[in-house]
Coordinates of C-alpha atoms and ligand atoms in Angstrom, one line a residue:
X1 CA 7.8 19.1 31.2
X2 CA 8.1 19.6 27.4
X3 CA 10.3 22.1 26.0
X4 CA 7.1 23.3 23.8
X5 CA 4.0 22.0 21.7
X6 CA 4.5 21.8 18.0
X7 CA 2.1 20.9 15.6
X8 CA 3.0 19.0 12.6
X9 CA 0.4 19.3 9.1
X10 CA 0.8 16.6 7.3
X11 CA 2.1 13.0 8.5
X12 CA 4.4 11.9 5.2
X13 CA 8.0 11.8 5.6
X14 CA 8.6 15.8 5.9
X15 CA 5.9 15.8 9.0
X16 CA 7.0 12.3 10.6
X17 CA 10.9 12.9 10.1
X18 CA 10.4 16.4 11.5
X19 CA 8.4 15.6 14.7
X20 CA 10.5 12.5 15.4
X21 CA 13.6 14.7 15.6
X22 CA 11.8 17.0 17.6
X23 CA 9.9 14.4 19.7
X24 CA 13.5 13.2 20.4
X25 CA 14.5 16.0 21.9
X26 CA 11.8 16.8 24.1
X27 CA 9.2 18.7 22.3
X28 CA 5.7 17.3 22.3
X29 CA 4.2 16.6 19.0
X30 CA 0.8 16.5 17.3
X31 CA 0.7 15.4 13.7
X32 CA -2.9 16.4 11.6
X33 CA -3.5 15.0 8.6
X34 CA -6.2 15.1 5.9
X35 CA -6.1 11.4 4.8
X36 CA -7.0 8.7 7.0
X37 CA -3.8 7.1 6.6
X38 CA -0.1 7.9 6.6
X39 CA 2.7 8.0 4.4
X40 CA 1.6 10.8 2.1
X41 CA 1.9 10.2 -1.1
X42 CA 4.8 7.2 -0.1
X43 CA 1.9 5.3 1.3
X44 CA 1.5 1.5 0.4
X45 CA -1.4 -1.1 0.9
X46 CA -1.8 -4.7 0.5
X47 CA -4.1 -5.0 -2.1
X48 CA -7.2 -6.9 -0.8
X49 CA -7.8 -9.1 -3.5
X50 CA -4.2 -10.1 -4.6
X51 CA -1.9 -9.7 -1.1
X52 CA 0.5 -7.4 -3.2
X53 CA 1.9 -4.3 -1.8
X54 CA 0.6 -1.6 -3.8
X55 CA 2.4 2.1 -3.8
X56 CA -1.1 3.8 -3.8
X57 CA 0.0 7.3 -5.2
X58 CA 2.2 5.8 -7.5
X59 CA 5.6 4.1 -7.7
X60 CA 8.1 4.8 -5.5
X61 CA 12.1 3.6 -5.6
X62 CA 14.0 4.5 -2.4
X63 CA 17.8 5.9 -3.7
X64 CA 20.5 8.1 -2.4
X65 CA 24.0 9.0 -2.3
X66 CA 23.2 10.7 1.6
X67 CA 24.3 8.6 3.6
X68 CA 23.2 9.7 6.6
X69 CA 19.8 9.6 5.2
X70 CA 20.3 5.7 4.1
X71 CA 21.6 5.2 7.6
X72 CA 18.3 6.9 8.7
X73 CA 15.8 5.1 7.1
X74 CA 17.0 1.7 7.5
X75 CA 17.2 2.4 11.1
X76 CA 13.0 2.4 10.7
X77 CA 12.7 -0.5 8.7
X78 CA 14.4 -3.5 6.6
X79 CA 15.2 -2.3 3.0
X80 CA 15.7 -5.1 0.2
X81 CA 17.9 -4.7 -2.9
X82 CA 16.2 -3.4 -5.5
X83 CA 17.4 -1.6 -9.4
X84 CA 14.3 0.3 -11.1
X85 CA 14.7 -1.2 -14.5
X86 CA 12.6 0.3 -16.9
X87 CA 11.0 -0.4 -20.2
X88 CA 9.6 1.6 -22.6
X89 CA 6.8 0.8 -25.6
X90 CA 7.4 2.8 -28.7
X91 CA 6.6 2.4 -32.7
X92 CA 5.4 -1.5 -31.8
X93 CA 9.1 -2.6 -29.6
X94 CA 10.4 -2.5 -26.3
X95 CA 13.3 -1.0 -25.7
X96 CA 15.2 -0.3 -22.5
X97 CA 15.1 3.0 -20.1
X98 CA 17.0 5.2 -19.4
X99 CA 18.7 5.5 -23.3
X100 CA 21.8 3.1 -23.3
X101 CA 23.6 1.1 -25.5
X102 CA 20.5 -1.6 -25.9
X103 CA 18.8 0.7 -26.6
X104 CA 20.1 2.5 -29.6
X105 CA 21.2 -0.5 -31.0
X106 CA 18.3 -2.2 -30.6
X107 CA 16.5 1.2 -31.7
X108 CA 18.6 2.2 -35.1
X109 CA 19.3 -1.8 -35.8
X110 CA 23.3 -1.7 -35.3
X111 CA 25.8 -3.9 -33.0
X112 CA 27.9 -0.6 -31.6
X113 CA 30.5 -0.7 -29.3
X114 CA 30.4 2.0 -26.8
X115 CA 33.0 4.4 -28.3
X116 CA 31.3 3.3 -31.7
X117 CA 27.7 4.2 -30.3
X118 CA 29.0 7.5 -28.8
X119 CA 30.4 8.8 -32.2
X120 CA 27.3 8.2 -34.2
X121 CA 24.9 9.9 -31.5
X122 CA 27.5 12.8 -31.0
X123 CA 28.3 13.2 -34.6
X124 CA 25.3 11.8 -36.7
X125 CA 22.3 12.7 -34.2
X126 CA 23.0 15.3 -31.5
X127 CA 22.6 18.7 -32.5
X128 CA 25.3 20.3 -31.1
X129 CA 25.2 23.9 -32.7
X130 CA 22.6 23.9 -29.6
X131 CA 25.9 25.0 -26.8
X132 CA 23.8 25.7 -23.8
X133 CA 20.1 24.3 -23.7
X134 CA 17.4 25.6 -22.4
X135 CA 14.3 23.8 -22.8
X136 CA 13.4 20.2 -22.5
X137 CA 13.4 19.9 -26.2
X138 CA 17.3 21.7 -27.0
X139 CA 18.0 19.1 -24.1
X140 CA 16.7 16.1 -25.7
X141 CA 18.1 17.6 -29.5
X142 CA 21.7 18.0 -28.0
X143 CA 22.1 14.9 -26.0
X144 CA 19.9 12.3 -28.0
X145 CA 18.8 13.9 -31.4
X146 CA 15.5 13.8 -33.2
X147 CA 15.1 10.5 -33.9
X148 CA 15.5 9.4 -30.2
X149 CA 13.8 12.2 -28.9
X150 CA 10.4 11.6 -31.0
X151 CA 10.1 7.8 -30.2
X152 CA 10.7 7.9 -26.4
X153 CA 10.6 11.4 -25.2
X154 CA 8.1 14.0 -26.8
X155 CA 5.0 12.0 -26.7
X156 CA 5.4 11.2 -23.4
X157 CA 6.3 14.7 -21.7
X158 CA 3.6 16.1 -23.5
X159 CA 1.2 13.6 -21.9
X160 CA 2.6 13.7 -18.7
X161 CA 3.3 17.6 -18.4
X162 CA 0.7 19.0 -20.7
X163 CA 2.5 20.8 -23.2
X164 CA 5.2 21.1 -25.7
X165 CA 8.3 19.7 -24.2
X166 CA 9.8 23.4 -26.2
X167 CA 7.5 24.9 -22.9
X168 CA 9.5 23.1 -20.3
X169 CA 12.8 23.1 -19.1
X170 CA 15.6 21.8 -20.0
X171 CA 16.3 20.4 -15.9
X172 CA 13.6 18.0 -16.0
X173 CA 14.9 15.8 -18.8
X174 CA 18.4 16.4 -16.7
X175 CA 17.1 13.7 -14.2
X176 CA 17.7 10.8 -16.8
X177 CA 20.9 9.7 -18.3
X178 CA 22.2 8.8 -21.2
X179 CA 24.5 6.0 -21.2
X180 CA 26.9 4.3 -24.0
X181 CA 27.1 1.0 -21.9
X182 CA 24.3 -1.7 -20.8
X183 CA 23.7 -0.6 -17.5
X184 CA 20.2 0.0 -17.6
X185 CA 19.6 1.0 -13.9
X186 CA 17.4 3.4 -13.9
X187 CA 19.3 5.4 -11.2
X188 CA 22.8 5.6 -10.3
X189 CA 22.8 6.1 -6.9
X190 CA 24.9 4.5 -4.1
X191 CA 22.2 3.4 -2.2
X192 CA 19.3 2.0 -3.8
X193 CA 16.2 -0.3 -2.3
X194 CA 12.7 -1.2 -1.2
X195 CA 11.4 -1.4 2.8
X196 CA 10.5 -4.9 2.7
X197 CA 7.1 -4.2 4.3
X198 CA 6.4 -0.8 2.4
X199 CA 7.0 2.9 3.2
X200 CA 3.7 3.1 5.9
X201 CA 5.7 0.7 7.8
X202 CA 9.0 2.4 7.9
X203 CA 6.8 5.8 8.4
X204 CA 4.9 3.9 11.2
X205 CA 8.2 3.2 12.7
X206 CA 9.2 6.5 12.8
X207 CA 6.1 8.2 14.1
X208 CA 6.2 5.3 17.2
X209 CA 7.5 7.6 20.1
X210 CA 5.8 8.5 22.9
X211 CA 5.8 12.2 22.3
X212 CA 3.8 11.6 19.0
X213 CA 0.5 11.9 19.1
X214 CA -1.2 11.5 15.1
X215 CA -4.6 12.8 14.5
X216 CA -5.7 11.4 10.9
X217 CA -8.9 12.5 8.7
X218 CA -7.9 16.2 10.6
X219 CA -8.2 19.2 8.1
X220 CA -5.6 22.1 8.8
X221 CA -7.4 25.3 9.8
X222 CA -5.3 28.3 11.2
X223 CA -7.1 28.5 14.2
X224 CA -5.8 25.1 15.0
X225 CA -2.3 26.9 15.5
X226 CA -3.2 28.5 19.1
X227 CA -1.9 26.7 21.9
X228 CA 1.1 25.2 19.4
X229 CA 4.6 27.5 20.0
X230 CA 5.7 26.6 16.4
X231 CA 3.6 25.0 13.0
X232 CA 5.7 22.6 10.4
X233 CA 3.3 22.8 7.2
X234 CA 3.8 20.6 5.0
X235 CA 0.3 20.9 2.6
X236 CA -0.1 23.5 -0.1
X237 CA 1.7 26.8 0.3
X238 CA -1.1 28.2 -1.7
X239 CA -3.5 26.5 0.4
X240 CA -2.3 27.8 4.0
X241 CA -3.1 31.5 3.0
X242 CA -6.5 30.0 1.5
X243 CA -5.6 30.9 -2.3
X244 CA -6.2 34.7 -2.0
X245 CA -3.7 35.3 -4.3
X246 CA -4.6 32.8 -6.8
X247 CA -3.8 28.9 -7.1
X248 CA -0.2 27.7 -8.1
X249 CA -0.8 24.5 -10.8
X250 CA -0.4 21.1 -10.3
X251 CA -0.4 18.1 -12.3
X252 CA -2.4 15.3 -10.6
X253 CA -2.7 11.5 -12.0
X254 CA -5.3 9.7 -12.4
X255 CA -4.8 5.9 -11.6
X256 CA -6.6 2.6 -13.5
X257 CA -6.7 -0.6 -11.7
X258 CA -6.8 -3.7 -13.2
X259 CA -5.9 -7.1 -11.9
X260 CA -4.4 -10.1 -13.8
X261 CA -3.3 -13.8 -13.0
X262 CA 0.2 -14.5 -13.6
X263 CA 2.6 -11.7 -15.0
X264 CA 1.2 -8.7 -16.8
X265 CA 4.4 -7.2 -18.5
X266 CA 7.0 -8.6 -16.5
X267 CA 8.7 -5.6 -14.9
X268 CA 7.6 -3.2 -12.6
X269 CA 7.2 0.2 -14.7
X270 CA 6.5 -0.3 -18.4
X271 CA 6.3 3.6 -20.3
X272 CA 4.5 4.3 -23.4
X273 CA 6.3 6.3 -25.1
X274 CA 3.8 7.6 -27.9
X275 CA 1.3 10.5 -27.8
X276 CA -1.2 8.2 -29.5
X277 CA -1.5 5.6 -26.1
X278 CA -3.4 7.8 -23.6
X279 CA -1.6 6.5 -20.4
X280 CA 1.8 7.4 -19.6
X281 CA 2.9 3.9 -18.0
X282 CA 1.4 1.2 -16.4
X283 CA 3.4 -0.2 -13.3
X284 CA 2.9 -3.7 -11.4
X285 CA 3.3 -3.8 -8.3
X286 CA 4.3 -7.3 -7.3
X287 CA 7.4 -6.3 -9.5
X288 CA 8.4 -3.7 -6.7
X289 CA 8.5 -7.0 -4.0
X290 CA 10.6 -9.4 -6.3
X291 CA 11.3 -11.3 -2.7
X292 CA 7.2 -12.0 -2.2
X293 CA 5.4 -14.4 -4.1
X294 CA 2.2 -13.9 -5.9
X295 CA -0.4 -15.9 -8.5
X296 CA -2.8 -12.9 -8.6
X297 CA -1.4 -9.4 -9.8
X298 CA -2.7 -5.7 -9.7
X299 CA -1.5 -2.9 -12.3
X300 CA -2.3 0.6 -12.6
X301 CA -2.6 2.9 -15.7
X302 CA -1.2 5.9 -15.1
X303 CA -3.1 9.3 -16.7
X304 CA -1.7 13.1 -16.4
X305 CA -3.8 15.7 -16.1
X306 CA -4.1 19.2 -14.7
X307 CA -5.2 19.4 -11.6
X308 CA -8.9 20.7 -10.2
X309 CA -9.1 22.8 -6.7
X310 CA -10.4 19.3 -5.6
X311 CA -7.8 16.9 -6.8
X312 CA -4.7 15.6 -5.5
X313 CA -1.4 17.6 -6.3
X314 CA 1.7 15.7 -7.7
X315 CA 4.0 17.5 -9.5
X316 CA 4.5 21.5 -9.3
X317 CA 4.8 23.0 -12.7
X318 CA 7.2 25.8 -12.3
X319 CA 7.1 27.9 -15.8
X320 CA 7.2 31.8 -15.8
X321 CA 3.2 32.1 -14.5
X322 CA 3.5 29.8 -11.8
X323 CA 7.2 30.9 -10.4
X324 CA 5.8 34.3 -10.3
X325 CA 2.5 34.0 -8.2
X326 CA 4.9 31.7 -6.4
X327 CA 7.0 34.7 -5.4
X328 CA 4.1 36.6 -4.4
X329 CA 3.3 33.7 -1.8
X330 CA 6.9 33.6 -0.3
X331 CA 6.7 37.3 0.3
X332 CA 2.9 36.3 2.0
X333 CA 5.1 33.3 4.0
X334 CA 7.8 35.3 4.7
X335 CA 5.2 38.3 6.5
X336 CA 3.3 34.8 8.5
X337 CA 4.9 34.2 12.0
X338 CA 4.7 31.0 14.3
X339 CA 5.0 28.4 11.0
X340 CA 7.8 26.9 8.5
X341 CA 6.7 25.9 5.5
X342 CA 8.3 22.6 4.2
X343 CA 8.1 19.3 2.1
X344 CA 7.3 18.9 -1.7
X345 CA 3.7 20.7 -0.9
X346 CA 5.1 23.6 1.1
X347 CA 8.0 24.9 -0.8
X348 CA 6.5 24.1 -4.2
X349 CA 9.1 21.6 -5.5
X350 CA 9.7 18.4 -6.7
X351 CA 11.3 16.6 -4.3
X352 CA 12.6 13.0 -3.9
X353 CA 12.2 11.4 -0.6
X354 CA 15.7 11.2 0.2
X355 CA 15.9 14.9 -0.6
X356 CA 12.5 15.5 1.0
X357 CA 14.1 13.5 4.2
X358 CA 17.4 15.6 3.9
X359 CA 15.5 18.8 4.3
X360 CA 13.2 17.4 7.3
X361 CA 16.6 16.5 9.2
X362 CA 18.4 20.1 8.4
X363 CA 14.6 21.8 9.3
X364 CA 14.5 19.9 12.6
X365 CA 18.5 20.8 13.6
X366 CA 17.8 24.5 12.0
X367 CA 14.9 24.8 14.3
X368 CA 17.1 23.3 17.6
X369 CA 19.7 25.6 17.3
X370 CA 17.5 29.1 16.5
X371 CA 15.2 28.1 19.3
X372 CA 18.2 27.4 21.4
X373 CA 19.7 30.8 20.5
X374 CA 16.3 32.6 21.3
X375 CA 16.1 33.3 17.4
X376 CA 13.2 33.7 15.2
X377 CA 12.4 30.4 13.3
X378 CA 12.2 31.6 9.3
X379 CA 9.4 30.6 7.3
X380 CA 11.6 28.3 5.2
X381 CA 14.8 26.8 5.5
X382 CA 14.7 25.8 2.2
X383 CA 14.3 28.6 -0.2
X384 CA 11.1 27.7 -3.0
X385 CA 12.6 30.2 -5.2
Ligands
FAD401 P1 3.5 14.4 1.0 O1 3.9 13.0 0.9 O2 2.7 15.0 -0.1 O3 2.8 14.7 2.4 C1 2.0 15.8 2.7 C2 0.9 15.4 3.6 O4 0.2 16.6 4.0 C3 -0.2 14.5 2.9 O5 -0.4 13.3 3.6 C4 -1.4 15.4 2.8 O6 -2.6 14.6 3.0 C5 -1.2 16.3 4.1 N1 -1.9 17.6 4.0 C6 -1.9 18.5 3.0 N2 -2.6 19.5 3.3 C7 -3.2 19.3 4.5 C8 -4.0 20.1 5.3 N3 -4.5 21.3 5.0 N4 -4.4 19.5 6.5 C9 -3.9 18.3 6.9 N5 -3.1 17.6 6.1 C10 -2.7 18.1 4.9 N6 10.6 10.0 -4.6 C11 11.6 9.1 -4.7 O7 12.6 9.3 -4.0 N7 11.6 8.0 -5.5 C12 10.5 7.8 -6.3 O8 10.5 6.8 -7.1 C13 9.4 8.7 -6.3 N8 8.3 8.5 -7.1 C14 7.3 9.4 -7.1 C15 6.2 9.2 -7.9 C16 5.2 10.1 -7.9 C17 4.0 9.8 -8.8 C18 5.2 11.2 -7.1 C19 4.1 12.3 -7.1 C20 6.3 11.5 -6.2 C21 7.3 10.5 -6.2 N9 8.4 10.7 -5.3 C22 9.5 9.8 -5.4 C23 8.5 11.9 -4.4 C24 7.9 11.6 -3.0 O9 6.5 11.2 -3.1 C25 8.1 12.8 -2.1 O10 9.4 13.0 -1.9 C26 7.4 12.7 -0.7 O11 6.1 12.2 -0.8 C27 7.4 14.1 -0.1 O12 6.9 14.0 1.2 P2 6.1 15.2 1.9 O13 5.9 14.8 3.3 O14 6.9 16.5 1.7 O15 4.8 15.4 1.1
UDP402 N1 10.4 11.1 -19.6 C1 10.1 10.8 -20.9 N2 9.9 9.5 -21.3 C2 10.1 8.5 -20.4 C3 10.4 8.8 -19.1 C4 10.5 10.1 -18.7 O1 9.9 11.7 -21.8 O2 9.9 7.3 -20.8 C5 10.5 12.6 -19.3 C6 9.2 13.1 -18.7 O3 9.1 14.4 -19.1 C7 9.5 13.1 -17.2 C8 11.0 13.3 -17.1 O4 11.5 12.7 -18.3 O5 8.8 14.0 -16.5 C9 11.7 12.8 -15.9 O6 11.6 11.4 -15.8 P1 11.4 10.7 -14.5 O7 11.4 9.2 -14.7 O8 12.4 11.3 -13.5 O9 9.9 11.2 -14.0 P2 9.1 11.1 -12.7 O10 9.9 10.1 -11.7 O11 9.1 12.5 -12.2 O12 7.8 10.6 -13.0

């Protein structure tokens, strides 16, 4: 007998980590999902014409300091080494990602040493009268400086967010150092690599239990719920009360695909830095499996936009407008019973998978132990707020 029937929307990682947990300890799972694959937005695909592994929703570089989450994933699947080493176009060069010593070398046409380098950006190009920085701008301006900022910074965020960097804040330019050495990894993580066969494999290997049952091309409707003692949501917050209150924006991307023989740009994830180029980056793929061998290549263009009811949602903007109505759906979430709301879609955050994976493991434990101690389950764990 199982302890109880759970439904599962969505089967990317926050769905398939969170019934697998729960599978494992004797609930029995369905999983519905929209797509007729996978993966959510980690899925990959061999590419028809070329054999290459293609990350469809865009590119995607497993690292972590967790780990228990490392120790999780890589019980699913084989992971290969692999550093995210980024370039960057900008005013007719290529420079290197994220801002290091090469880079402002290269960039103000000097042979610094670090301590050298870090005087001259400190003293000649930071603005440090700004003390506590808000915005993505004052970020940029303290850390980097003008000159800096302009070539590799403002054009892009303005593409890829859809306004005036001065509109967004400061934590999203956070994510990237700036370093006064040549270590151009992109990250700097502990634990950093590929699956060797792609994330639908590794998620594949963690939906394979008997208690799992996946329904694909299967649209979440509320009624679905009856029958189910508890619902994992892992779609659109918004979308689960059916956007009475209003739609929280996305920005969704628009991929071009082109195909080449031989090596494109010869890395994986090439930026454009410049407002004037109307793609953000273009990535190639076969750069993501350095350990495969290809002739044929396939890139994609990469292109920002605001998301439309109908398109895919990627990246939550949370300014003032949105983090309001977004309180006004937690109180909505927080009335709902029978359902947790969770994942990058359900709490209305940007989350990487490790995080994303992190979360599912603490959901699935949370869950255990209120159920256990005949508690109500909340309708987060994981506060959007
Ligand atoms: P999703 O993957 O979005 O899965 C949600 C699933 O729910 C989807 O399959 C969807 O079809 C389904 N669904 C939604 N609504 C319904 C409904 N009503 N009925 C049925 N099914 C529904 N993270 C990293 O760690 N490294 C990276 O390099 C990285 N790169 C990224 C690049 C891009 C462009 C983006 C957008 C994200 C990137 N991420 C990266 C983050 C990563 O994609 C997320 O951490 C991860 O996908 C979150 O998993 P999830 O299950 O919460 O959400
Ligand atoms: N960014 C930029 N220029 C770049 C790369 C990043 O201005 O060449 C900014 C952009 O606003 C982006 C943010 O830095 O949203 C964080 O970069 P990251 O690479 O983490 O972006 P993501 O993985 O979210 O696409």
């Amino acid at each position: 007998m199982p302890k109880g029937k759970l439904l599962m929307v969505g089967a990317g990682l926050s769905g398939a980590v969170i019934g697998r947990e729960l599978a494992e300890q004797g609930y029995e799972i369905t999983i519905v999902d929209s797509r007729d694959h996978i993966g959510g937005n980690c899925h990959t695909e061999r590419d028809a014409e070329t054999g290459v592994m293609v990350h469809v929703y865009g590119p995607h570089i497993f690292h972590t300091d967790d780990e228990e989450v490392w120790t999780y994933v890589n019980r699913y699947t084989t992971f290969q080494p692999y550093k995210n080493r980024v370039k960057t176009t900008s005013r007719g060069q290529v420079f290197s990602l994220p801002v290091n010593l090469h880079t402002i070398n290269q960039f103000f046409g000097k042979t610094m040493r670090p301590d050298e380098a870090h005087a001259f950006i400190t003293e000649e190009q930071a603005d440090t009268s700004i003390e506590d920085p808000q915005t993505f701008e004052e970020q940029a301006m303290r850390f980097v400086g003008r000159d800096l900022y302009e070539a590799f910074f403002k054009g892009y965020t303005m593409k890829q967010w859809g306004c005036h960097p001065s509109e967004l804040p400061a934590s999203i330019l956070k994510r990237l150092p700036v370093r006064f050495n040549y270590d151009d990894n992109y990250f700097f993580h502990k634990f950093q690599g590929m699956p060797e066969n792609g994330y639908t494999v590794m998620i594949e290997g963690i939906l394979d239990h008997p208690s799992i049952t996946v329904k694909l091309s299967t649209s979440f409707d509320r009624s679905m719920a009856d029958g189910f003692d508890h619902v994992f949501y892992s779609g659109p917050l918004d979308g689960y009360f059916d956007y009475e209150l209003g739609r929280l924006s996305y920005r969704t991307l628009d991929f071009e695909r082109f195909t080449y023989e031989g090596d494109y740009q010869g890395c994986a994830v090439m930026n454009y830095g410049e407002e004037s180029v109307p793609y953000t980056r273009i990535t190639e793929h076969k750069h993501f499996s350095p350990w495969e061998s290809h002739e044929g290549s396939v890139c994609y263009r990469e292109f920002s936009r605001a998301a439309e009811p109908d398109d895919i949602p990627y990246y939550p903007i949370r300014q003032i407008e949105e983090k309001a109505l977004l309180g006004e759906y937690v109180e909505l979430a927080e009335q709902a019973s029978g359902v947790t709301f969770v994942g990058r879609l359900g709490t209305y955050r940007y989350l990487d998978m490790d995080v994303t994976i992190r979360e599912a493991l603490d959901t699935a434990r949370g869950f255990l132990d209120r159920s256990g101690r005949g508690e109500a389950i909340p309708a987060f764990f994981k506060s959007p707020l």
